[in-house]
Short mmCIF file of C-alpha atoms in Angstrom, two decimals:
data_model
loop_
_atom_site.label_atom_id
_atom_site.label_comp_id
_atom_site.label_asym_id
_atom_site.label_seq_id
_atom_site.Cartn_x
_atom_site.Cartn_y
_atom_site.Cartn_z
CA UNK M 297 -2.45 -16.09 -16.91
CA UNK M 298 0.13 -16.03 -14.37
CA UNK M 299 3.67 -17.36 -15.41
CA UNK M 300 5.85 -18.28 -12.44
CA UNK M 301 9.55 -17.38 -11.72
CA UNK M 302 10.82 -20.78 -12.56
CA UNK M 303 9.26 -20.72 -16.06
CA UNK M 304 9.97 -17.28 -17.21
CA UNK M 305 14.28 -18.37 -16.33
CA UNK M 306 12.98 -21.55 -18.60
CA UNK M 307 11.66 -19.56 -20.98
CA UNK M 308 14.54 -17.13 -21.07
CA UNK M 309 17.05 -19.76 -21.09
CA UNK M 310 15.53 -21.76 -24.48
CA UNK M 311 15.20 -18.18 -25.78
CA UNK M 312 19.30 -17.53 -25.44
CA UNK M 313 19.61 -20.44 -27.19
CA UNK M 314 17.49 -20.53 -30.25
CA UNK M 315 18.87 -16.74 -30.74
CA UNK M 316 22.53 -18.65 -31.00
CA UNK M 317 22.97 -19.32 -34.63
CA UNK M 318 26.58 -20.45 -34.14
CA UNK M 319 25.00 -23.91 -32.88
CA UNK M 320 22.50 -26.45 -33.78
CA UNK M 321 19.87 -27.18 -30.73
CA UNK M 322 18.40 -30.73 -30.65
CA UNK M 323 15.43 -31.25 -27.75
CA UNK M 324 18.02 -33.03 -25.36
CA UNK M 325 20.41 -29.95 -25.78
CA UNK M 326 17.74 -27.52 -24.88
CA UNK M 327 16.85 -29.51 -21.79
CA UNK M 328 20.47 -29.54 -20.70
CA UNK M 329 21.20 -26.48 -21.18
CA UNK M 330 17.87 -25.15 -18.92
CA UNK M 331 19.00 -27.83 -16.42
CA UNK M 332 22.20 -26.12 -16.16
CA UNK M 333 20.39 -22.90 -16.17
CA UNK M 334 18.13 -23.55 -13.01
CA UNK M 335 21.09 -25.56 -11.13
CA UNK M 336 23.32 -22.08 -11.66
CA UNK M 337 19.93 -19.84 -10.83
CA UNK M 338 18.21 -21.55 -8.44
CA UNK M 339 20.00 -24.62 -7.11
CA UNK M 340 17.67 -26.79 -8.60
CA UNK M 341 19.89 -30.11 -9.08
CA UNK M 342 16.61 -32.39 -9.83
CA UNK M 343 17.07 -31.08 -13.82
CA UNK M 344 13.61 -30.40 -15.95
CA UNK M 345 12.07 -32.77 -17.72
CA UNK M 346 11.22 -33.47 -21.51
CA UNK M 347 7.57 -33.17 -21.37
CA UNK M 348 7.89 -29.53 -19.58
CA UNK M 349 10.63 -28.44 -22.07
CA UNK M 350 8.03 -29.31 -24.72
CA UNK M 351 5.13 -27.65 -23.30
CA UNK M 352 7.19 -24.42 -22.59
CA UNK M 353 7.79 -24.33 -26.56
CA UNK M 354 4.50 -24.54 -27.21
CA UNK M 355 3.51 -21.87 -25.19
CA UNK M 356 6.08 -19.93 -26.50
CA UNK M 357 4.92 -20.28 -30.13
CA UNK M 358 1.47 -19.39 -29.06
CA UNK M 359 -0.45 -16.04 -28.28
CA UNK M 360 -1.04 -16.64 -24.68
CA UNK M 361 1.73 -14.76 -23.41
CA UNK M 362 1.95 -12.61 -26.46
CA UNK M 363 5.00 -14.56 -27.34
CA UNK M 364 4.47 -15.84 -30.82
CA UNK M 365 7.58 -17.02 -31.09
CA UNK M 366 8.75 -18.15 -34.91
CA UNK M 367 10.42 -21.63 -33.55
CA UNK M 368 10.69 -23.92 -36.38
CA UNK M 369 12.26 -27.51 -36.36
CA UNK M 370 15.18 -28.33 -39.12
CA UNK M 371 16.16 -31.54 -40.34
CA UNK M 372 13.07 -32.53 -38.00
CA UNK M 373 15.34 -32.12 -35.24
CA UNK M 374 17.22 -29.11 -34.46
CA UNK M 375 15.02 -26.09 -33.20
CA UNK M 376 15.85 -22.50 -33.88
CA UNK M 377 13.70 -18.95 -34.82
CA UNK M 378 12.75 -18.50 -38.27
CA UNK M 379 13.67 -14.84 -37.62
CA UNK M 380 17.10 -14.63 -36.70
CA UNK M 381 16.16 -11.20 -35.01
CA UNK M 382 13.37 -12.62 -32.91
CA UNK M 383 14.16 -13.15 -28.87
CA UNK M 384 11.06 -12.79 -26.28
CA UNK M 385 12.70 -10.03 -24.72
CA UNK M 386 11.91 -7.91 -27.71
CA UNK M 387 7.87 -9.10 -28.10
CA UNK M 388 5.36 -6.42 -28.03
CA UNK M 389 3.10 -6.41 -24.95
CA UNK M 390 -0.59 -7.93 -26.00
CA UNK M 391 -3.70 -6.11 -25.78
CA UNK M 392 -4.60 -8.27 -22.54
CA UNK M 393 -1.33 -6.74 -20.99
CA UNK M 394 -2.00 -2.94 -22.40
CA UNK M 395 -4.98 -3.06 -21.00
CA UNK M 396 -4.20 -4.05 -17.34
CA UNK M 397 -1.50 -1.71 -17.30
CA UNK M 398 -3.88 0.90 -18.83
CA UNK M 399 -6.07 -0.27 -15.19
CA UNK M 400 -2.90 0.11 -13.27
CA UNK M 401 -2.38 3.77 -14.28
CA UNK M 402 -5.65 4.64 -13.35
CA UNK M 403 -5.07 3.30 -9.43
CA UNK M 404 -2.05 5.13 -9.63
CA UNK M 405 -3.39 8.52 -10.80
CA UNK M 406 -5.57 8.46 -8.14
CA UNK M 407 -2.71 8.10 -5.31
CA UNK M 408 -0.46 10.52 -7.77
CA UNK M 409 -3.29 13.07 -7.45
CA UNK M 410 -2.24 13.37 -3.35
CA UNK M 411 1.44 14.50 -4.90
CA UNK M 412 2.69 11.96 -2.73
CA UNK M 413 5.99 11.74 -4.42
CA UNK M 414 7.19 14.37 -7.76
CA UNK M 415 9.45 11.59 -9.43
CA UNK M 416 6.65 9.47 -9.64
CA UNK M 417 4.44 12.00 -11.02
CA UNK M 418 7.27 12.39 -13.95
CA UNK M 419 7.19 8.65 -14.24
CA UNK M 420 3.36 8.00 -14.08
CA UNK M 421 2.80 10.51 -17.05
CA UNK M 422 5.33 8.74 -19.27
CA UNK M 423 4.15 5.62 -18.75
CA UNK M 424 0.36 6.68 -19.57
CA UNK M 425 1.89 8.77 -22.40
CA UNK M 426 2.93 5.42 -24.08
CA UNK M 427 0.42 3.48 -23.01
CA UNK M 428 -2.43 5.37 -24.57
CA UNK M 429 -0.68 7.33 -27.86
CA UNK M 430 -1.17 4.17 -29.89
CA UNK M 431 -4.74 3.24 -28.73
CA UNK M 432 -6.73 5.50 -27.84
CA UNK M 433 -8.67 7.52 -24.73
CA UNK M 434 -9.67 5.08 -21.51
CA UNK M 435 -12.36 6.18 -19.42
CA UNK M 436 -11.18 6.00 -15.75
CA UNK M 437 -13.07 4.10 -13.64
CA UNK M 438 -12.04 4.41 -10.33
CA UNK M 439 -11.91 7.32 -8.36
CA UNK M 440 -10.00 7.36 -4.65
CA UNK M 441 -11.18 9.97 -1.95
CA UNK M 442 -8.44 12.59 -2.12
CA UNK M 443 -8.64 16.63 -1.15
CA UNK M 444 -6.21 18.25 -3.26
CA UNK M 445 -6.82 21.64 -1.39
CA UNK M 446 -5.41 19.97 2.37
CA UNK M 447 -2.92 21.77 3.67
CA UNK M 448 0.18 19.69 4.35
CA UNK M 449 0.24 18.05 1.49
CA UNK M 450 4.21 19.58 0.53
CA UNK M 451 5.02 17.79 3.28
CA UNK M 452 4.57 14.27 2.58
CA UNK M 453 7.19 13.74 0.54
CA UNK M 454 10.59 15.44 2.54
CA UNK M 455 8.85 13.71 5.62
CA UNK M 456 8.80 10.29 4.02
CA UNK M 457 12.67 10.97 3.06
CA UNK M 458 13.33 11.87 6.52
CA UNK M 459 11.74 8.55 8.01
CA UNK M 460 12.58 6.46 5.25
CA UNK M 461 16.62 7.70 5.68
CA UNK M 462 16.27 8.49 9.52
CA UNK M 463 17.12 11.83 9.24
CA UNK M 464 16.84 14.39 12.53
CA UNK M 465 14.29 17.64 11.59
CA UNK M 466 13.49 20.99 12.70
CA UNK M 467 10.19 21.22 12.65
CA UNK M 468 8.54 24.67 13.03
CA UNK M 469 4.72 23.60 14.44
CA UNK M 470 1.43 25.73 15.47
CA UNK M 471 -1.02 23.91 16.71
CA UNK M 472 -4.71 25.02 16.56
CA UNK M 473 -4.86 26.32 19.79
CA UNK M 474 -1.28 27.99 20.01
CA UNK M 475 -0.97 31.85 19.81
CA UNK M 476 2.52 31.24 17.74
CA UNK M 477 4.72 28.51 16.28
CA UNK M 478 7.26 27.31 18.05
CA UNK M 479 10.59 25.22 17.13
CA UNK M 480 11.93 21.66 18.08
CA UNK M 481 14.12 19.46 17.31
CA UNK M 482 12.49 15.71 16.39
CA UNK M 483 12.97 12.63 14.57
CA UNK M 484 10.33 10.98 12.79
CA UNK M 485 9.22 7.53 12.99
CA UNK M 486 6.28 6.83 11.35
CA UNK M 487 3.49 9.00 8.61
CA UNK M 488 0.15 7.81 9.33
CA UNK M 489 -3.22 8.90 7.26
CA UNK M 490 -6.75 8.99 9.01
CA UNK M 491 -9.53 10.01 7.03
CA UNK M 492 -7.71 11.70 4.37
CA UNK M 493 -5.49 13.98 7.01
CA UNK M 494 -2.20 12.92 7.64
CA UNK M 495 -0.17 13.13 10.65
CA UNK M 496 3.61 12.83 11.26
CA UNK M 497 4.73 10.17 14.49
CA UNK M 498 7.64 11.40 16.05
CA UNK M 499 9.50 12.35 19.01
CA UNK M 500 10.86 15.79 20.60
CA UNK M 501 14.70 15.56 20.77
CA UNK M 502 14.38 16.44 25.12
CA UNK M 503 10.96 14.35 25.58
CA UNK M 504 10.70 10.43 25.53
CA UNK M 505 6.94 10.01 24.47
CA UNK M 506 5.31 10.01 20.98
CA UNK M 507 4.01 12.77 19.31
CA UNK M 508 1.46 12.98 16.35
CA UNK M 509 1.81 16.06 14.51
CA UNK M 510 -1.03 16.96 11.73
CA UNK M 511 0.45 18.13 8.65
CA UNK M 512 -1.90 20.85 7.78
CA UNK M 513 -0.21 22.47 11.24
CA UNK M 514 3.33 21.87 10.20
CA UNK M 515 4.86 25.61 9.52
CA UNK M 516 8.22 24.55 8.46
CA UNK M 517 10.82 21.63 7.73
CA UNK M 518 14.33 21.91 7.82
CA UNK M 519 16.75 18.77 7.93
CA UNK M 520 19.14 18.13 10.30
CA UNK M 521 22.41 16.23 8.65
CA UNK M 522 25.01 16.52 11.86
CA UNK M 523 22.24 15.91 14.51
CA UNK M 524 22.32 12.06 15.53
CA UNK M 525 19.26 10.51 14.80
CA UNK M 526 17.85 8.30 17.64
CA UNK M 527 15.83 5.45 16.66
CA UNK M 528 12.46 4.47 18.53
CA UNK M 529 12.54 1.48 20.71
CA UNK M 530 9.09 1.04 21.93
CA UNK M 531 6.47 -1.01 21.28
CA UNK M 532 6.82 -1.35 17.04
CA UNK M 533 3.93 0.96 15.92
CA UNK M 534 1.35 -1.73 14.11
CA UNK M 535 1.19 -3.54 17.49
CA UNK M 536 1.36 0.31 19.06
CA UNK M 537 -1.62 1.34 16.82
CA UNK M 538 -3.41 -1.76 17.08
CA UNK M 539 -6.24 -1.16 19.83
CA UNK M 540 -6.71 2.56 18.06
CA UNK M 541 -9.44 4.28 15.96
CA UNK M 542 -7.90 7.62 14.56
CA UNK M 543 -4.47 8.55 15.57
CA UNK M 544 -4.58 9.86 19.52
CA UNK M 545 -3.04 8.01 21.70
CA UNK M 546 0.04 8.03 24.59
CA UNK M 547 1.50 5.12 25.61
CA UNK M 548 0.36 5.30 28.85
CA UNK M 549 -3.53 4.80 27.35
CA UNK M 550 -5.25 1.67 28.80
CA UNK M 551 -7.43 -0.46 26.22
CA UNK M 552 -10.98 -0.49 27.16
CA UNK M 553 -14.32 -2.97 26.06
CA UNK M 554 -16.77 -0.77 24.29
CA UNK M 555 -19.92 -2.02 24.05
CA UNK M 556 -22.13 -0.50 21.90
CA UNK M 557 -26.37 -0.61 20.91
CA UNK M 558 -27.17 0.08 17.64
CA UNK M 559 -30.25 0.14 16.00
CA UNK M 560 -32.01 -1.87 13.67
CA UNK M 561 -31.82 0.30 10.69
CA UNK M 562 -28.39 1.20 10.98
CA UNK M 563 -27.47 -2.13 12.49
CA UNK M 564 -26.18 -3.64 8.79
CA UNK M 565 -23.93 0.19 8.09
CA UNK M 566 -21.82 -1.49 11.45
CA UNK M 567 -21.62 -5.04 10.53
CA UNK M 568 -20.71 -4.90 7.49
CA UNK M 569 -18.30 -2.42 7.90
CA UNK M 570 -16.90 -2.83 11.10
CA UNK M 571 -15.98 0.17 13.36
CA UNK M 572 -12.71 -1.84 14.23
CA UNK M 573 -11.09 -5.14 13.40
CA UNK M 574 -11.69 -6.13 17.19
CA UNK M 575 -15.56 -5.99 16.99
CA UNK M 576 -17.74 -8.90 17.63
CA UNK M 577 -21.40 -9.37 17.71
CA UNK M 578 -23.13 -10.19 21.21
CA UNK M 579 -26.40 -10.08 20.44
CA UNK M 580 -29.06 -9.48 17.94
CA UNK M 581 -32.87 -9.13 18.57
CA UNK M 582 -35.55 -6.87 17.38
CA UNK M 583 -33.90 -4.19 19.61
CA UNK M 584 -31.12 -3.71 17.19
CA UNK M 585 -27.44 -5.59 17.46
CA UNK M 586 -24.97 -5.36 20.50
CA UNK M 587 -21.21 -5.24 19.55
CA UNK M 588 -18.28 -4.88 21.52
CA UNK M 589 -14.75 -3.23 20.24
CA UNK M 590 -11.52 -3.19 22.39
CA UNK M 591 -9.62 0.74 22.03
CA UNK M 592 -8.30 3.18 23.39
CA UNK M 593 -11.19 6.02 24.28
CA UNK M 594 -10.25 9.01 22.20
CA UNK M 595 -11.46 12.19 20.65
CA UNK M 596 -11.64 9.69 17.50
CA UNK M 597 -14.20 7.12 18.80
CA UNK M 598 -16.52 9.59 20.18
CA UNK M 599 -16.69 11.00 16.82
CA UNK M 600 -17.24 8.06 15.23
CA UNK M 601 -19.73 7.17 17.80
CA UNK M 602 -21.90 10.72 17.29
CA UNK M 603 -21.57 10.48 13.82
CA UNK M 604 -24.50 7.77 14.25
CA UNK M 605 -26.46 9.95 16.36
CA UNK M 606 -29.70 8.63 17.57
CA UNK M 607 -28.90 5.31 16.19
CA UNK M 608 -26.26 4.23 18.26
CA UNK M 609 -25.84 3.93 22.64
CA UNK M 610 -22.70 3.33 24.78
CA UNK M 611 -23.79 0.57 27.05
CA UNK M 612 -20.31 0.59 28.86
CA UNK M 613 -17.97 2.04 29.80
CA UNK M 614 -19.98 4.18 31.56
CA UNK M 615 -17.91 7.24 31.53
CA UNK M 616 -17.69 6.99 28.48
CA UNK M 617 -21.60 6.88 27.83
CA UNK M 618 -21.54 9.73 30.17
CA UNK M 619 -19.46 11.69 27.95
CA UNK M 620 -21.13 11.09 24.54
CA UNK M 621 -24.78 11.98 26.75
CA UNK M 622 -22.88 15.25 27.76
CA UNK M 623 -22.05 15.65 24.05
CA UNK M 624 -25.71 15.33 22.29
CA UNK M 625 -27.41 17.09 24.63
CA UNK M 626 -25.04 20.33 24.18
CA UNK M 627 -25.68 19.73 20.44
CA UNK M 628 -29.24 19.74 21.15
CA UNK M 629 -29.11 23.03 22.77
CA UNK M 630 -27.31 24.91 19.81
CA UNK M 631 -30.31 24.35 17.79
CA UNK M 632 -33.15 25.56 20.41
#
């Protein structure tokens, strides 16, 4: 059951005043008072009327919320607790809530297994810690594709810090086909995770265009505190990223229409899991189904493309179609 904003400041505000002994609390002087509560709170000048006051008393004497608040009526008119220690703030959370939170923790393990940030790991264990001491083992039910043994990993978190507080690096970087690392200065923009690698979006402090750096190739990280960090102006990056499978691009890439054949088996693999949020159907027959995607033509696509093999032709662009041709047939010759 979802409670709205509006009712849990009602709910708090007939709470404050029940747990005032000092005073007697008649219906009308509960309304007023919640009026005055939502005027100072929200601006709400309309005031609230009897019939919700009512109905947010009941509910707060019943289980639903896992209130069970003791409100009793005196003199058949004044309301207060029966417990002068009661208030909703200190009600125990009900097995409906323990339970969602107990599904909450699981998500959250999964994403805490990536080590994506050590505070939350500290935070994450209390919270299952207290969650769990009083009731029991919960089998976990979901589990999120994670590689604990990627290199790069470390570097999630002082990278996030870095773009998150736009802080200049020194990044020490080898790629995989440099002999040695070298040094630059850079300031990050933007992490971004494709298929379970991440890469770092950033620029080098003496070149203007974007570069993606992979993690697992990142040497070293050193912050920067007296070197001026110089925001990106460009195109903002989920407009930049939009017409993009996988992370390689410049900004100089053109989008192109990809048209693409795929058979009838593996036809239902593409549509119902669509190679990009640009794809639309052009035809279907016994042949198989025709899509179309607008991207960028990277290493990305053509991998995505010859990971269907047989199953799946470029029908334009034709260099493209070219390329992945060029591509299968030296695959074929490594196995004759």
């Amino acid at each position: 059951m979802s409670i709205n904003k509006l009712a849990l400041i009602r709910y708090k505000a007939i709470d404050e005043c029940l747990r005032n002994h000092y005073r007697k609390w008649t219906l009308e002087d509960l309304i007023e008072k919640v009026a005055d509560v939502l005027y100072d709170f929200e601006g709400i000048s309309s005031g609230v009327s009897r019939r919700t006051i009512q109905a947010d008393i009941q509910l707060m004497r019943s289980d639903k919320l896992g209130y069970n608040a003791p409100i009793i009526v005196k003199d058949r008119k004044y309301y207060t607790y029966s417990d002068p220690a009661y208030s909703i703030t200190n009600a125990p959370i009900n097995n409906a809530d323990v339970d969602k939170m107990k599904e909450i923790v699981a998500v959250l393990k999964q994403f805490n297994g990536f080590s994506y940030f050590d505070d939350m790991s500290d935070m994450i264990a209390r919270l299952e810690n207290n969650l769990y001491k009083s009731t029991g083992a919960h089998l976990n039910c979901i589990q999120l594709e994670n590689n604990h043994r990627l290199l790069g990993l470390s570097h999630i978190n002082p990278l996030y810090q870095a773009t998150l507080h736009k802080r200049a690096l020194l990044i020490a970087y080898k790629s995989f086909k440099a002999s040695k690392a070298r040094e630059f200065i850079c300031y990050p923009y933007l992490l971004k995770e494709y298929r379970n690698r991440w890469f770092l979006i950033t620029r080098n402090k003496h070149h203007h265009q974007l570069l993606t750096l992979a993690l697992d190739r990142i040497i070293s990280i050193q912050e920067l505190p007296k070197e001026k960090f110089v925001a990106w102006e460009g195109m903002p990056f989920d407009e930049y990223y939009n017409n993009l499978i996988g992370v390689t691009k410049t900004e100089k890439d053109p989008v192109h229409k990809v048209v693409l054949q795929i058979d009838p088996k593996h036809a239902p693999y593409v549509l119902t899991k669509p190679l990009h949020h640009s794809q639309e159907i052009l035809k279907e027959d016994e042949k198989g189904t025709i899509v179309s995607i607008d991207v960028v033509l990277n290493f990305e696509l053509e991998r995505e493309i010859l990971g269907f093999g047989e199953h799946m032709k470029v029908l334009s662009p034709r260099s493209l179609a070219k390329k992945i041709a060029l591509r299968l047939a030296n695959a074929a010759q490594v196995y004759e």
